[in-house]
Amino acid sequence: MIFIDLSKYFDFSYKFYNLNQISGKIEKYRLEVESVENVKLKSEYMKLQDLLKIVGIISTGGQAKGFLDEYEVLVNNERETRRGRKLRGGDIVTFGDNNFKIVDKDEA
């Protein structure tokens, strides 16, 4: 039996896909498919802990720290652990299957 190393002549790497990379690309566009609930600002910004209180996830601002430590909360697709993070118009907050878009007070 003769073995010939074909890797010198052909690139076989195209057949191997990193499934984590593929699922990451799918996750990136997940917000476009799922429903997004608008939350209208009453001032220039609101803190992340205030949003969590408004939507009924927590009842006090002090609970926000524990919630953010235990659960993954994304602001504009980046993990956020600061309860005082300022949310402004256009920001999208995601946790679990919940998506909230922060809307400026002047927007309809």
JSON list of N, CA and C in Angstrom, two decimals, residues 36 73-78 87-95 98-103:
[
{"chain": "A", "resi": 36, "resn": "VAL", "atom": "N", "xyz": [-38.75, 43.10, 19.79]},
{"chain": "A", "resi": 36, "resn": "VAL", "atom": "CA", "xyz": [-38.08, 44.06, 20.64]},
{"chain": "A", "resi": 36, "resn": "VAL", "atom": "C", "xyz": [-39.13, 45.00, 21.22]},
{"chain": "A", "resi": 73, "resn": "VAL", "atom": "N", "xyz": [-26.47, 39.90, 30.97]},
{"chain": "A", "resi": 73, "resn": "VAL", "atom": "CA", "xyz": [-27.23, 41.02, 30.41]},
{"chain": "A", "resi": 73, "resn": "VAL", "atom": "C", "xyz": [-26.33, 41.69, 29.38]},
{"chain": "A", "resi": 74, "resn": "LEU", "atom": "N", "xyz": [-26.86, 41.86, 28.18]},
{"chain": "A", "resi": 74, "resn": "LEU", "atom": "CA", "xyz": [-26.09, 42.47, 27.10]},
{"chain": "A", "resi": 74, "resn": "LEU", "atom": "C", "xyz": [-26.64, 43.85, 26.79]},
{"chain": "A", "resi": 75, "resn": "VAL", "atom": "N", "xyz": [-25.74, 44.80, 26.61]},
{"chain": "A", "resi": 75, "resn": "VAL", "atom": "CA", "xyz": [-26.11, 46.12, 26.11]},
{"chain": "A", "resi": 75, "resn": "VAL", "atom": "C", "xyz": [-25.37, 46.28, 24.79]},
{"chain": "A", "resi": 76, "resn": "ASN", "atom": "N", "xyz": [-26.14, 46.41, 23.73]},
{"chain": "A", "resi": 76, "resn": "ASN", "atom": "CA", "xyz": [-25.57, 46.49, 22.37]},
{"chain": "A", "resi": 76, "resn": "ASN", "atom": "C", "xyz": [-24.64, 45.30, 22.10]},
{"chain": "A", "resi": 77, "resn": "ASN", "atom": "N", "xyz": [-25.10, 44.11, 22.47]},
{"chain": "A", "resi": 77, "resn": "ASN", "atom": "CA", "xyz": [-24.39, 42.84, 22.25]},
{"chain": "A", "resi": 77, "resn": "ASN", "atom": "C", "xyz": [-23.09, 42.70, 23.03]},
{"chain": "A", "resi": 78, "resn": "GLU", "atom": "N", "xyz": [-22.90, 43.48, 24.09]},
{"chain": "A", "resi": 78, "resn": "GLU", "atom": "CA", "xyz": [-21.72, 43.34, 24.95]},
{"chain": "A", "resi": 78, "resn": "GLU", "atom": "C", "xyz": [-22.17, 43.13, 26.38]},
{"chain": "A", "resi": 87, "resn": "LEU", "atom": "N", "xyz": [-28.10, 54.19, 29.83]},
{"chain": "A", "resi": 87, "resn": "LEU", "atom": "CA", "xyz": [-28.71, 53.75, 28.59]},
{"chain": "A", "resi": 87, "resn": "LEU", "atom": "C", "xyz": [-29.27, 54.97, 27.87]},
{"chain": "A", "resi": 88, "resn": "ARG", "atom": "N", "xyz": [-28.95, 55.10, 26.62]},
{"chain": "A", "resi": 88, "resn": "ARG", "atom": "CA", "xyz": [-29.39, 56.24, 25.82]},
{"chain": "A", "resi": 88, "resn": "ARG", "atom": "C", "xyz": [-30.19, 55.74, 24.61]},
{"chain": "A", "resi": 89, "resn": "GLY", "atom": "N", "xyz": [-30.83, 56.64, 23.93]},
{"chain": "A", "resi": 89, "resn": "GLY", "atom": "CA", "xyz": [-31.63, 56.29, 22.77]},
{"chain": "A", "resi": 89, "resn": "GLY", "atom": "C", "xyz": [-30.85, 55.46, 21.77]},
{"chain": "A", "resi": 90, "resn": "GLY", "atom": "N", "xyz": [-31.44, 54.37, 21.31]},
{"chain": "A", "resi": 90, "resn": "GLY", "atom": "CA", "xyz": [-30.81, 53.48, 20.34]},
{"chain": "A", "resi": 90, "resn": "GLY", "atom": "C", "xyz": [-30.14, 52.27, 20.96]},
{"chain": "A", "resi": 91, "resn": "ASP", "atom": "N", "xyz": [-29.88, 52.31, 22.27]},
{"chain": "A", "resi": 91, "resn": "ASP", "atom": "CA", "xyz": [-29.28, 51.15, 22.93]},
{"chain": "A", "resi": 91, "resn": "ASP", "atom": "C", "xyz": [-30.26, 49.99, 22.95]},
{"chain": "A", "resi": 92, "resn": "ILE", "atom": "N", "xyz": [-29.74, 48.78, 22.82]},
{"chain": "A", "resi": 92, "resn": "ILE", "atom": "CA", "xyz": [-30.57, 47.58, 22.91]},
{"chain": "A", "resi": 92, "resn": "ILE", "atom": "C", "xyz": [-30.05, 46.72, 24.06]},
{"chain": "A", "resi": 93, "resn": "VAL", "atom": "N", "xyz": [-30.96, 46.40, 24.97]},
{"chain": "A", "resi": 93, "resn": "VAL", "atom": "CA", "xyz": [-30.62, 45.60, 26.15]},
{"chain": "A", "resi": 93, "resn": "VAL", "atom": "C", "xyz": [-31.26, 44.22, 25.99]},
{"chain": "A", "resi": 94, "resn": "THR", "atom": "N", "xyz": [-30.46, 43.18, 26.19]},
{"chain": "A", "resi": 94, "resn": "THR", "atom": "CA", "xyz": [-30.93, 41.81, 26.00]},
{"chain": "A", "resi": 94, "resn": "THR", "atom": "C", "xyz": [-30.59, 40.98, 27.23]},
{"chain": "A", "resi": 95, "resn": "PHE", "atom": "N", "xyz": [-31.57, 40.23, 27.73]},
{"chain": "A", "resi": 95, "resn": "PHE", "atom": "CA", "xyz": [-31.31, 39.21, 28.74]},
{"chain": "A", "resi": 95, "resn": "PHE", "atom": "C", "xyz": [-32.33, 38.11, 28.53]},
{"chain": "A", "resi": 98, "resn": "ASN", "atom": "N", "xyz": [-35.55, 38.29, 26.32]},
{"chain": "A", "resi": 98, "resn": "ASN", "atom": "CA", "xyz": [-36.09, 39.64, 26.40]},
{"chain": "A", "resi": 98, "resn": "ASN", "atom": "C", "xyz": [-35.18, 40.63, 25.70]},
{"chain": "A", "resi": 99, "resn": "ASN", "atom": "N", "xyz": [-35.76, 41.46, 24.84]},
{"chain": "A", "resi": 99, "resn": "ASN", "atom": "CA", "xyz": [-35.02, 42.49, 24.12]},
{"chain": "A", "resi": 99, "resn": "ASN", "atom": "C", "xyz": [-35.74, 43.82, 24.29]},
{"chain": "A", "resi": 100, "resn": "PHE", "atom": "N", "xyz": [-35.00, 44.83, 24.72]},
{"chain": "A", "resi": 100, "resn": "PHE", "atom": "CA", "xyz": [-35.57, 46.15, 24.93]},
{"chain": "A", "resi": 100, "resn": "PHE", "atom": "C", "xyz": [-34.75, 47.18, 24.18]},
{"chain": "A", "resi": 101, "resn": "LYS", "atom": "N", "xyz": [-35.43, 47.99, 23.40]},
{"chain": "A", "resi": 101, "resn": "LYS", "atom": "CA", "xyz": [-34.77, 49.09, 22.69]},
{"chain": "A", "resi": 101, "resn": "LYS", "atom": "C", "xyz": [-35.09, 50.38, 23.44]},
{"chain": "A", "resi": 102, "resn": "ILE", "atom": "N", "xyz": [-34.04, 51.13, 23.76]},
{"chain": "A", "resi": 102, "resn": "ILE", "atom": "CA", "xyz": [-34.22, 52.40, 24.44]},
{"chain": "A", "resi": 102, "resn": "ILE", "atom": "C", "xyz": [-34.51, 53.45, 23.38]},
{"chain": "A", "resi": 103, "resn": "VAL", "atom": "N", "xyz": [-35.62, 54.17, 23.56]},
{"chain": "A", "resi": 103, "resn": "VAL", "atom": "CA", "xyz": [-36.07, 55.16, 22.58]},
{"chain": "A", "resi": 103, "resn": "VAL", "atom": "C", "xyz": [-35.99, 56.54, 23.20]}
]
